[in-house]
XYZ file of C-alpha atoms in Angstrom:
562
model
C 0.562 -111.889 -75.624
C 4.262 -112.610 -75.201
C 6.042 -114.950 -77.579
C 8.820 -117.375 -76.686
C 11.283 -114.620 -77.607
C 9.654 -112.301 -75.096
C 9.809 -114.968 -72.409
C 13.479 -115.612 -73.156
C 14.464 -111.934 -72.955
C 12.544 -111.329 -69.752
C 14.049 -114.532 -68.304
C 17.510 -113.289 -69.281
C 16.772 -109.931 -67.657
C 15.624 -111.668 -64.478
C 18.797 -113.730 -64.353
C 20.890 -110.599 -64.917
C 19.081 -108.708 -62.183
C 19.327 -111.654 -59.818
C 23.075 -111.771 -60.319
C 23.380 -108.256 -58.909
C 21.089 -108.199 -55.907
C 19.559 -104.831 -55.092
C 21.834 -102.622 -53.078
C 20.640 -100.590 -50.147
C 18.879 -97.506 -51.523
C 21.462 -94.820 -52.235
C 19.892 -91.835 -50.520
C 21.305 -88.771 -48.856
C 20.101 -90.330 -45.607
C 20.386 -94.114 -45.634
C 17.038 -95.885 -45.883
C 16.419 -99.230 -44.211
C 13.618 -100.166 -46.585
C 13.458 -99.948 -50.344
C 11.342 -97.001 -51.467
C 8.083 -96.926 -53.320
C 8.059 -94.756 -56.437
C 5.221 -92.644 -57.803
C 6.016 -91.265 -61.236
C 3.548 -88.562 -62.279
C 3.653 -87.669 -65.975
C 1.736 -84.585 -67.065
C 0.702 -84.135 -70.692
C 1.641 -80.914 -72.550
C 2.540 -79.170 -69.275
C 4.937 -76.413 -70.297
C 8.119 -75.179 -68.648
C 6.323 -71.904 -67.775
C 3.069 -73.504 -66.587
C 4.307 -74.046 -63.029
C 4.490 -70.934 -60.882
C 7.798 -72.036 -59.343
C 9.392 -72.678 -62.729
C 8.025 -69.419 -64.112
C 9.451 -67.597 -61.110
C 12.806 -69.338 -61.596
C 13.157 -68.021 -65.149
C 11.481 -64.607 -64.894
C 11.822 -63.541 -61.259
C 8.126 -62.624 -61.260
C 6.138 -62.945 -58.042
C 3.755 -65.895 -58.015
C 0.779 -63.748 -57.056
C 1.158 -61.868 -60.341
C 0.770 -65.030 -62.419
C -2.424 -66.420 -63.930
C -2.026 -70.172 -63.455
C -2.145 -71.668 -59.954
C 0.112 -74.610 -59.059
C 0.598 -74.631 -55.253
C 0.984 -78.410 -55.031
C 3.464 -78.747 -57.884
C 5.287 -75.838 -56.253
C 5.205 -77.820 -53.018
C 7.182 -80.527 -54.805
C 9.717 -77.872 -55.781
C 9.939 -76.567 -52.213
C 10.286 -80.040 -50.701
C 12.414 -81.631 -53.411
C 15.044 -81.189 -56.099
C 14.060 -79.565 -59.399
C 15.872 -79.672 -62.740
C 16.071 -76.474 -64.757
C 17.422 -78.147 -67.915
C 15.469 -81.401 -68.182
C 14.556 -82.519 -71.685
C 11.705 -84.578 -73.080
C 10.987 -85.216 -76.728
C 8.967 -82.814 -78.857
C 5.811 -84.942 -78.625
C 4.266 -87.373 -76.190
C 4.609 -90.890 -77.658
C 8.367 -90.593 -78.262
C 8.857 -89.442 -74.664
C 6.683 -92.259 -73.328
C 8.678 -94.797 -75.309
C 11.918 -93.367 -73.916
C 10.620 -93.375 -70.351
C 9.547 -97.012 -70.612
C 12.778 -98.269 -72.169
C 15.582 -95.851 -71.307
C 16.387 -95.481 -75.009
C 16.228 -92.599 -77.446
C 12.838 -92.692 -79.117
C 14.201 -92.596 -82.665
C 16.066 -95.850 -82.070
C 12.712 -97.475 -81.330
C 11.132 -95.934 -84.423
C 9.104 -93.472 -82.366
C 9.404 -90.208 -84.243
C 6.022 -88.618 -83.558
C 2.685 -88.943 -81.754
C -0.460 -89.583 -83.760
C -4.204 -89.966 -83.598
C -5.511 -93.293 -84.923
C -3.500 -94.306 -87.986
C -3.360 -97.337 -90.274
C -0.496 -99.732 -89.564
C 0.638 -102.945 -91.209
C -0.753 -104.787 -88.204
C -4.192 -103.219 -87.916
C -4.686 -103.482 -91.684
C -3.420 -107.077 -91.620
C -0.923 -106.327 -94.388
C 2.381 -108.072 -95.161
C 5.138 -106.408 -93.159
C 8.105 -105.220 -95.257
C 11.415 -106.770 -94.331
C 13.003 -104.972 -91.406
C 9.819 -103.097 -90.481
C 7.615 -103.382 -87.400
C 4.014 -104.478 -87.709
C 3.009 -101.339 -85.852
C 4.830 -98.972 -88.200
C 2.241 -96.599 -89.640
C 1.632 -96.572 -93.389
C 1.864 -92.780 -93.461
C 1.361 -89.695 -91.327
C 0.661 -86.279 -92.848
C -0.818 -82.908 -91.928
C -2.968 -80.789 -94.206
C -0.394 -78.235 -95.351
C -1.304 -76.044 -98.303
C 2.058 -74.522 -99.191
C 4.701 -76.217 -101.347
C 6.692 -78.891 -99.508
C 10.229 -79.792 -100.492
C 10.192 -82.858 -98.258
C 8.022 -85.916 -97.796
C 7.458 -87.118 -94.242
C 9.133 -90.144 -92.775
C 6.997 -92.602 -90.834
C 6.806 -93.680 -87.200
C 6.443 -96.780 -85.110
C 3.414 -96.799 -82.830
C 4.127 -99.588 -80.313
C 7.005 -100.473 -78.003
C 8.151 -103.926 -79.104
C 7.151 -106.785 -76.814
C 8.629 -109.691 -78.744
C 5.582 -110.758 -80.730
C 5.834 -112.091 -84.272
C 5.218 -108.524 -85.531
C 8.286 -106.976 -83.896
C 11.107 -107.880 -86.283
C 12.830 -109.839 -83.521
C 12.823 -106.924 -81.057
C 11.711 -107.082 -77.444
C 12.280 -104.031 -75.256
C 12.844 -104.386 -71.528
C 10.538 -101.932 -69.762
C 11.073 -100.267 -66.412
C 8.276 -102.380 -64.901
C 9.931 -105.574 -66.139
C 13.328 -104.460 -64.877
C 11.942 -103.739 -61.402
C 11.129 -107.426 -61.110
C 10.473 -107.452 -57.359
C 8.335 -104.291 -57.384
C 4.559 -104.222 -57.751
C 4.210 -101.954 -60.786
C 0.892 -100.394 -61.749
C -0.099 -98.098 -64.594
C -2.910 -95.592 -64.794
C -3.880 -93.088 -67.482
C -2.552 -92.340 -70.955
C -0.588 -95.167 -72.658
C -0.281 -94.177 -76.360
C 2.581 -96.558 -77.167
C 0.472 -99.629 -77.950
C -0.223 -99.445 -81.679
C -3.683 -97.867 -81.253
C -5.149 -100.830 -79.390
C -3.004 -103.672 -80.715
C -3.199 -106.888 -78.712
C 0.019 -107.698 -76.889
C 1.260 -104.099 -76.567
C -0.701 -102.673 -73.658
C 0.321 -102.008 -70.020
C -0.283 -105.594 -68.871
C 2.009 -106.825 -71.659
C 4.802 -104.587 -70.386
C 4.951 -105.603 -66.728
C 2.252 -103.382 -65.228
C -0.937 -104.042 -63.366
C -3.344 -101.945 -65.457
C -5.617 -99.863 -63.229
C -7.295 -97.693 -65.878
C -5.753 -96.822 -69.221
C -6.399 -95.663 -72.752
C -4.098 -96.182 -75.746
C -4.864 -92.863 -77.405
C -3.333 -89.424 -77.645
C -6.235 -87.547 -76.083
C -9.438 -88.273 -74.222
C -12.674 -86.519 -73.392
C -12.705 -85.317 -69.792
C -16.418 -85.975 -69.442
C -18.240 -89.136 -70.580
C -15.017 -90.897 -71.593
C -15.742 -94.407 -70.370
C -17.625 -95.699 -73.403
C -14.660 -94.879 -75.628
C -12.156 -96.429 -73.238
C -14.166 -99.626 -72.848
C -14.909 -100.060 -76.548
C -13.959 -103.597 -77.610
C -15.495 -103.459 -81.097
C -13.144 -103.909 -84.050
C -15.271 -101.595 -86.214
C -12.407 -99.079 -86.371
C -9.990 -101.770 -87.617
C -12.033 -104.801 -88.731
C -8.965 -106.472 -90.267
C -6.960 -106.545 -87.019
C -5.772 -110.127 -86.330
C -7.269 -110.170 -82.828
C -10.661 -110.934 -81.336
C -11.301 -107.583 -79.647
C -9.961 -104.061 -79.807
C -7.531 -103.522 -76.906
C -7.859 -99.733 -76.797
C -8.367 -99.335 -73.052
C -10.232 -99.993 -69.820
C -11.803 -97.348 -67.582
C -11.081 -99.365 -64.424
C -13.053 -99.296 -61.195
C -16.100 -97.079 -60.705
C -15.374 -93.954 -58.663
C -18.511 -91.889 -59.405
C -16.256 -88.998 -60.383
C -17.618 -87.292 -63.526
C -14.307 -85.602 -64.451
C -11.439 -87.660 -65.879
C -8.594 -86.131 -63.862
C -10.555 -86.654 -60.625
C -11.498 -90.215 -61.563
C -7.933 -91.277 -62.326
C -6.732 -89.592 -59.149
C -9.230 -91.460 -56.999
C -8.197 -94.756 -58.596
C -4.561 -93.909 -57.881
C -5.415 -93.078 -54.256
C -7.229 -96.376 -53.895
C -4.155 -98.196 -55.171
C -1.943 -96.397 -52.630
C -4.377 -97.302 -49.845
C -4.279 -100.933 -50.886
C -0.488 -101.057 -51.103
C -0.163 -99.335 -47.715
C -2.124 -102.182 -46.164
C -0.431 -104.975 -48.122
C 3.236 -103.956 -47.764
C 4.465 -107.260 -49.225
C 6.762 -105.471 -51.684
C 7.555 -101.916 -52.746
C 5.495 -100.447 -55.566
C 5.929 -98.334 -58.676
C 2.860 -96.309 -59.621
C 3.160 -94.807 -63.096
C 0.434 -92.144 -63.099
C 0.155 -90.806 -66.642
C -2.302 -87.909 -66.777
C -4.224 -86.795 -69.857
C -4.241 -83.285 -68.399
C -3.614 -80.811 -69.933
C -3.936 -82.292 -73.435
C -6.855 -81.286 -75.627
C -9.827 -81.371 -75.834
C -9.858 -78.425 -73.462
C -12.640 -79.293 -71.036
C -12.587 -78.060 -67.470
C -14.783 -78.131 -64.407
C -17.247 -75.261 -64.473
C -16.547 -73.962 -60.969
C -12.801 -73.808 -61.636
C -13.286 -72.149 -65.024
C -15.383 -69.437 -63.370
C -12.591 -68.811 -60.877
C -10.218 -67.950 -63.721
C -12.605 -66.092 -66.036
C -12.258 -62.744 -64.333
C -8.976 -63.206 -62.504
C -7.066 -59.916 -62.446
C -3.804 -61.475 -63.650
C -5.349 -62.950 -66.794
C -2.987 -62.462 -69.707
C 0.290 -62.695 -67.800
C 2.924 -64.234 -70.119
C 0.225 -65.017 -72.663
C -1.674 -67.172 -70.153
C -5.255 -66.144 -70.762
C -7.514 -69.162 -71.352
C -9.662 -69.912 -68.248
C -10.392 -73.458 -69.474
C -6.694 -74.178 -69.951
C -5.989 -72.702 -66.512
C -8.675 -74.945 -65.017
C -7.040 -78.042 -66.531
C -3.766 -77.061 -64.869
C -5.569 -76.410 -61.582
C -7.187 -79.865 -61.657
C -3.818 -81.462 -62.385
C -2.297 -79.573 -59.466
C -5.113 -80.635 -57.130
C -4.413 -84.234 -58.141
C -0.730 -83.858 -57.211
C -1.769 -82.466 -53.826
C -4.123 -85.389 -53.239
C -1.294 -87.854 -53.901
C 1.016 -86.072 -51.449
C -1.714 -85.927 -48.804
C -2.468 -89.626 -49.243
C 1.180 -90.554 -48.739
C 1.213 -88.627 -45.468
C -2.101 -90.108 -44.367
C -0.963 -93.697 -45.007
C 2.456 -93.281 -43.421
C 4.221 -93.860 -46.739
C 5.521 -90.321 -47.177
C 9.076 -90.915 -45.971
C 9.534 -94.102 -47.952
C 8.097 -92.948 -51.274
C 9.942 -91.072 -53.982
C 7.613 -88.845 -56.024
C 8.771 -87.792 -59.489
C 6.905 -85.220 -61.566
C 7.613 -84.596 -65.252
C 5.928 -83.450 -68.458
C 5.994 -85.395 -71.718
C 6.817 -82.389 -73.933
C 6.789 -78.627 -73.999
C 3.616 -76.613 -73.706
C 1.229 -75.970 -76.582
C 2.437 -72.466 -77.385
C -0.339 -70.153 -78.578
C 2.099 -68.257 -80.788
C 2.795 -71.283 -83.007
C -0.506 -73.208 -83.021
C -2.736 -72.615 -86.053
C -5.716 -71.608 -83.884
C -3.698 -69.590 -81.386
C -4.826 -71.770 -78.481
C -2.822 -73.211 -75.627
C -0.339 -71.628 -73.242
C 2.596 -69.222 -73.505
C 6.188 -70.452 -73.183
C 7.863 -67.031 -73.250
C 10.774 -66.378 -72.689
C 11.509 -69.810 -74.211
C 11.210 -70.161 -77.975
C 8.539 -72.330 -79.591
C 6.486 -75.100 -78.071
C 5.216 -78.627 -78.556
C 6.422 -80.112 -81.885
C 9.467 -77.801 -81.969
C 13.034 -78.733 -81.126
C 13.609 -75.290 -79.676
C 13.700 -75.086 -75.876
C 9.998 -74.317 -75.548
C 9.185 -77.635 -77.196
C 11.497 -79.963 -75.310
C 12.557 -78.342 -71.996
C 10.151 -79.480 -69.281
C 9.693 -79.509 -65.507
C 11.312 -82.457 -63.703
C 11.057 -82.676 -59.910
C 12.105 -85.339 -57.384
C 10.635 -85.294 -53.878
C 11.458 -87.826 -51.169
C 10.495 -86.414 -47.791
C 13.377 -86.477 -45.350
C 15.695 -88.398 -47.693
C 16.887 -85.949 -50.348
C 17.634 -82.245 -50.546
C 14.730 -79.835 -50.268
C 14.347 -76.658 -52.278
C 17.406 -77.252 -54.467
C 17.858 -76.790 -58.214
C 20.013 -78.816 -60.605
C 21.201 -76.903 -63.673
C 22.860 -79.918 -65.336
C 21.202 -80.889 -68.672
C 19.481 -84.310 -68.440
C 16.874 -86.070 -70.580
C 13.961 -88.477 -70.364
C 16.070 -91.575 -71.121
C 17.685 -91.007 -67.708
C 14.516 -91.771 -65.738
C 14.734 -95.558 -66.307
C 18.255 -96.026 -64.838
C 17.501 -93.479 -62.104
C 14.550 -95.511 -60.828
C 16.687 -98.640 -60.969
C 19.338 -96.898 -58.870
C 16.746 -95.664 -56.374
C 15.394 -99.214 -56.065
C 18.877 -100.494 -55.283
C 19.834 -102.106 -58.577
C 23.165 -101.776 -60.330
C 21.927 -99.334 -62.960
C 25.243 -99.156 -64.813
C 25.259 -102.921 -65.326
C 21.688 -102.983 -66.608
C 22.286 -99.970 -68.865
C 25.286 -101.719 -70.416
C 23.623 -105.107 -70.818
C 20.542 -103.627 -72.485
C 22.232 -100.872 -74.541
C 20.258 -98.116 -72.849
C 20.910 -94.444 -73.562
C 20.006 -93.169 -70.124
C 22.307 -92.537 -67.198
C 21.251 -92.466 -63.559
C 20.876 -88.965 -62.179
C 19.918 -89.950 -58.641
C 23.351 -88.862 -57.439
C 22.517 -85.310 -58.570
C 19.840 -85.119 -55.901
C 22.651 -84.915 -53.347
C 25.393 -83.461 -55.537
C 23.276 -80.812 -57.257
C 26.259 -79.132 -58.934
C 27.617 -82.491 -60.138
C 30.975 -81.758 -58.497
C 31.721 -85.494 -58.276
C 30.969 -85.887 -62.011
C 28.762 -88.867 -61.225
C 26.494 -87.850 -64.115
C 28.778 -87.879 -67.134
C 26.369 -87.688 -70.062
C 27.140 -84.691 -72.278
C 25.122 -85.266 -75.461
C 21.365 -85.535 -76.019
C 19.570 -86.260 -79.315
C 16.214 -85.611 -81.000
C 14.687 -86.520 -84.367
C 11.386 -85.338 -85.887
C 10.987 -86.110 -89.632
C 7.663 -84.388 -90.297
C 6.105 -81.390 -91.979
C 3.435 -80.190 -89.547
C 0.880 -77.402 -89.382
C 2.444 -75.805 -86.297
C 4.243 -72.580 -87.136
C 8.011 -72.666 -87.244
C 9.139 -70.159 -84.571
C 11.887 -68.966 -86.939
C 9.795 -68.064 -90.001
C 6.124 -68.489 -89.042
C 5.449 -71.065 -91.791
C 4.561 -74.741 -91.236
C 7.303 -76.701 -89.507
C 9.642 -78.757 -91.659
C 11.489 -81.906 -90.467
C 14.098 -81.248 -87.781
C 16.765 -83.145 -85.860
C 18.933 -81.793 -83.045
C 21.588 -82.466 -80.460
C 22.651 -80.746 -77.262
C 26.382 -81.233 -76.737
C 27.676 -79.614 -73.575
C 26.672 -75.960 -73.614
C 25.826 -75.938 -77.315
C 22.761 -77.064 -79.231
C 22.541 -77.586 -82.975
C 19.174 -77.771 -84.731
C 19.254 -79.275 -88.223
C 16.279 -78.173 -90.316
C 16.145 -80.741 -93.129
C 14.934 -77.955 -95.430
C 18.577 -76.865 -95.399
C 19.118 -74.604 -92.402
C 21.305 -74.929 -89.314
C 20.814 -73.165 -85.988
C 23.543 -73.134 -83.336
C 23.052 -71.786 -79.818
C 25.029 -71.603 -76.620
C 22.138 -72.711 -74.422
C 24.016 -72.071 -71.212
C 24.400 -68.378 -72.095
C 21.426 -68.053 -74.453
C 18.637 -70.351 -73.214
C 16.011 -68.399 -75.133
C 17.744 -69.009 -78.495
C 18.075 -65.432 -79.669
C 21.609 -65.507 -81.099
C 22.150 -68.021 -83.917
C 25.895 -68.729 -83.943
C 25.816 -70.884 -87.068
C 27.691 -68.373 -89.238
C 29.797 -67.034 -86.381
C 31.179 -70.425 -85.327
C 31.322 -72.473 -88.564
C 33.905 -74.962 -87.283
C 31.809 -75.895 -84.257
C 28.645 -75.908 -86.387
C 30.182 -78.370 -88.857
C 31.636 -80.526 -86.100
C 28.249 -80.844 -84.382
C 26.470 -81.393 -87.684
C 28.828 -84.281 -88.435
C 28.232 -85.704 -84.977
C 24.451 -85.434 -85.352
C 24.311 -86.937 -88.828
C 26.630 -89.750 -87.788
C 24.243 -90.562 -84.954
C 21.267 -90.459 -87.320
C 22.946 -92.839 -89.773
C 23.909 -95.250 -87.013
C 20.676 -95.247 -85.020
C 17.693 -94.160 -87.134
C 16.483 -96.394 -89.933
C 15.967 -94.502 -93.196
C 12.253 -95.258 -93.262
C 12.078 -92.785 -90.370
C 13.898 -90.075 -92.355
C 12.182 -87.455 -94.527
C 12.750 -87.667 -98.277
C 12.921 -85.173 -101.102
C 9.532 -84.586 -102.710
C 9.908 -85.589 -106.395
C 7.034 -83.236 -107.295
C 8.522 -80.235 -105.512
C 8.448 -77.028 -107.553
C 10.883 -74.459 -106.105
C 9.098 -71.684 -108.040
C 6.146 -72.136 -105.689
C 8.238 -72.012 -102.513
C 6.797 -69.758 -99.776
C 9.984 -69.508 -97.754
C 12.405 -66.662 -98.416
C 15.401 -69.015 -98.684
C 15.786 -71.865 -101.193
C 15.676 -75.530 -100.273
C 19.140 -77.073 -99.896
C 19.504 -80.847 -99.805
C 21.996 -81.439 -96.994
C 21.265 -85.109 -96.401
C 21.209 -87.154 -99.618
C 24.931 -87.855 -99.302
C 24.848 -88.659 -95.588
């Protein structure tokens, strides 16, 4: 439920948008009508999980690969793909950035979590300066000595309620005030079912949604439709707002069910045509639990290419196949309804793939030749597929090698819809920059995309293996500045790479280029001090015993004097 503050900010945004009426859509070929937008967000879909992306980076023939992604590859063939697009290291931070156009750490989103206690759902007094949906703590079961104590994380994008410390974020659906915006799928930025923080509270028509990190792929509806407060009996609300399974489709598999609901929405909008639409289709695929359709699993069980690039799990492959079939169904529906040439389709993943070399159980995918995976700030954890396809309106089969990040999606969709994105970015202090111009100027010769620096922050010890030493991950922050990327391991290590020349992070330049290393470290720590509240920083463990340290280098406190 929106408070007066929420109403005021949205009213202000409406006035601001009204003062700069939408321009004609800025496409390579001028469009007479404003485009619809379908934004498809995959979950845990790695940079090497698409055949076209894998071919881009390895040169391998598609027929030699294990996974099958003909429809996602169709987007690549018919659209513009980004080879250096960045998400965050985990899903909720990326989702918060996509919704708001801001770096996740600024919003307090530092990680993604299963159900956790918050000040709000425990009905506790909220410390001064905190959000009600800040979690009380978030830890993994790590057995080795830890020099650092985890920071915390926010769990809900602020909507201006009394629990938001005076904050109210403008979402993309609220900014596109004359679009019909709908949401379907994984939300996971609503405080684990907190009232006032769900899709409908952020400008969307909710079709079917669940405010959790993962979902069963079979028999999921009972969990989604659960209104009982038994999980959080102290929550100051009448019912648990964890989700809604939407209309009945008679599809027994989650990916198919959500796809059919999305297709029904497109059918309805094709008939209505009163205003353009934004469909935010947020898949659970290919997040765990790994549950696939039996007939597709069988197809992959004995496939001759099993094992290519570490891709060997037939269930995982079936999840990707179902996701790809869904993408194909969306494209076919647009053609069938006559909306194909006036609909921009955007495909992206929320973080890097679950790399089987760094997960404790060895499950997931393989991100080779990229280093690391989900939860890491190496390229395998944050570099993701990003594809734009607008039939007949933008370049087809082109690649953009300019580094961009997930905060750029918000202003890009504004620009596509005809709004003055620069004005809205400035008025709302957004971090994103429109990259729609890159769809025509793929080499950025006109310098219309000027953003050079990108930031990440992850203040947690986690059970995933650090790709550098094989032990549990320690807190990390990072920036990409031009060609160079600096990773700050809060344990006391710095990693510097020329990503343009060394995208697979094999040559640590930290000791070879100390001046640049120190310059970037100063820039990163200055950004952290300015933008990330200290409750979201890790802290030194007062009970730490260096004699019990498992790492082969000692802990060095590089941040107490920041």
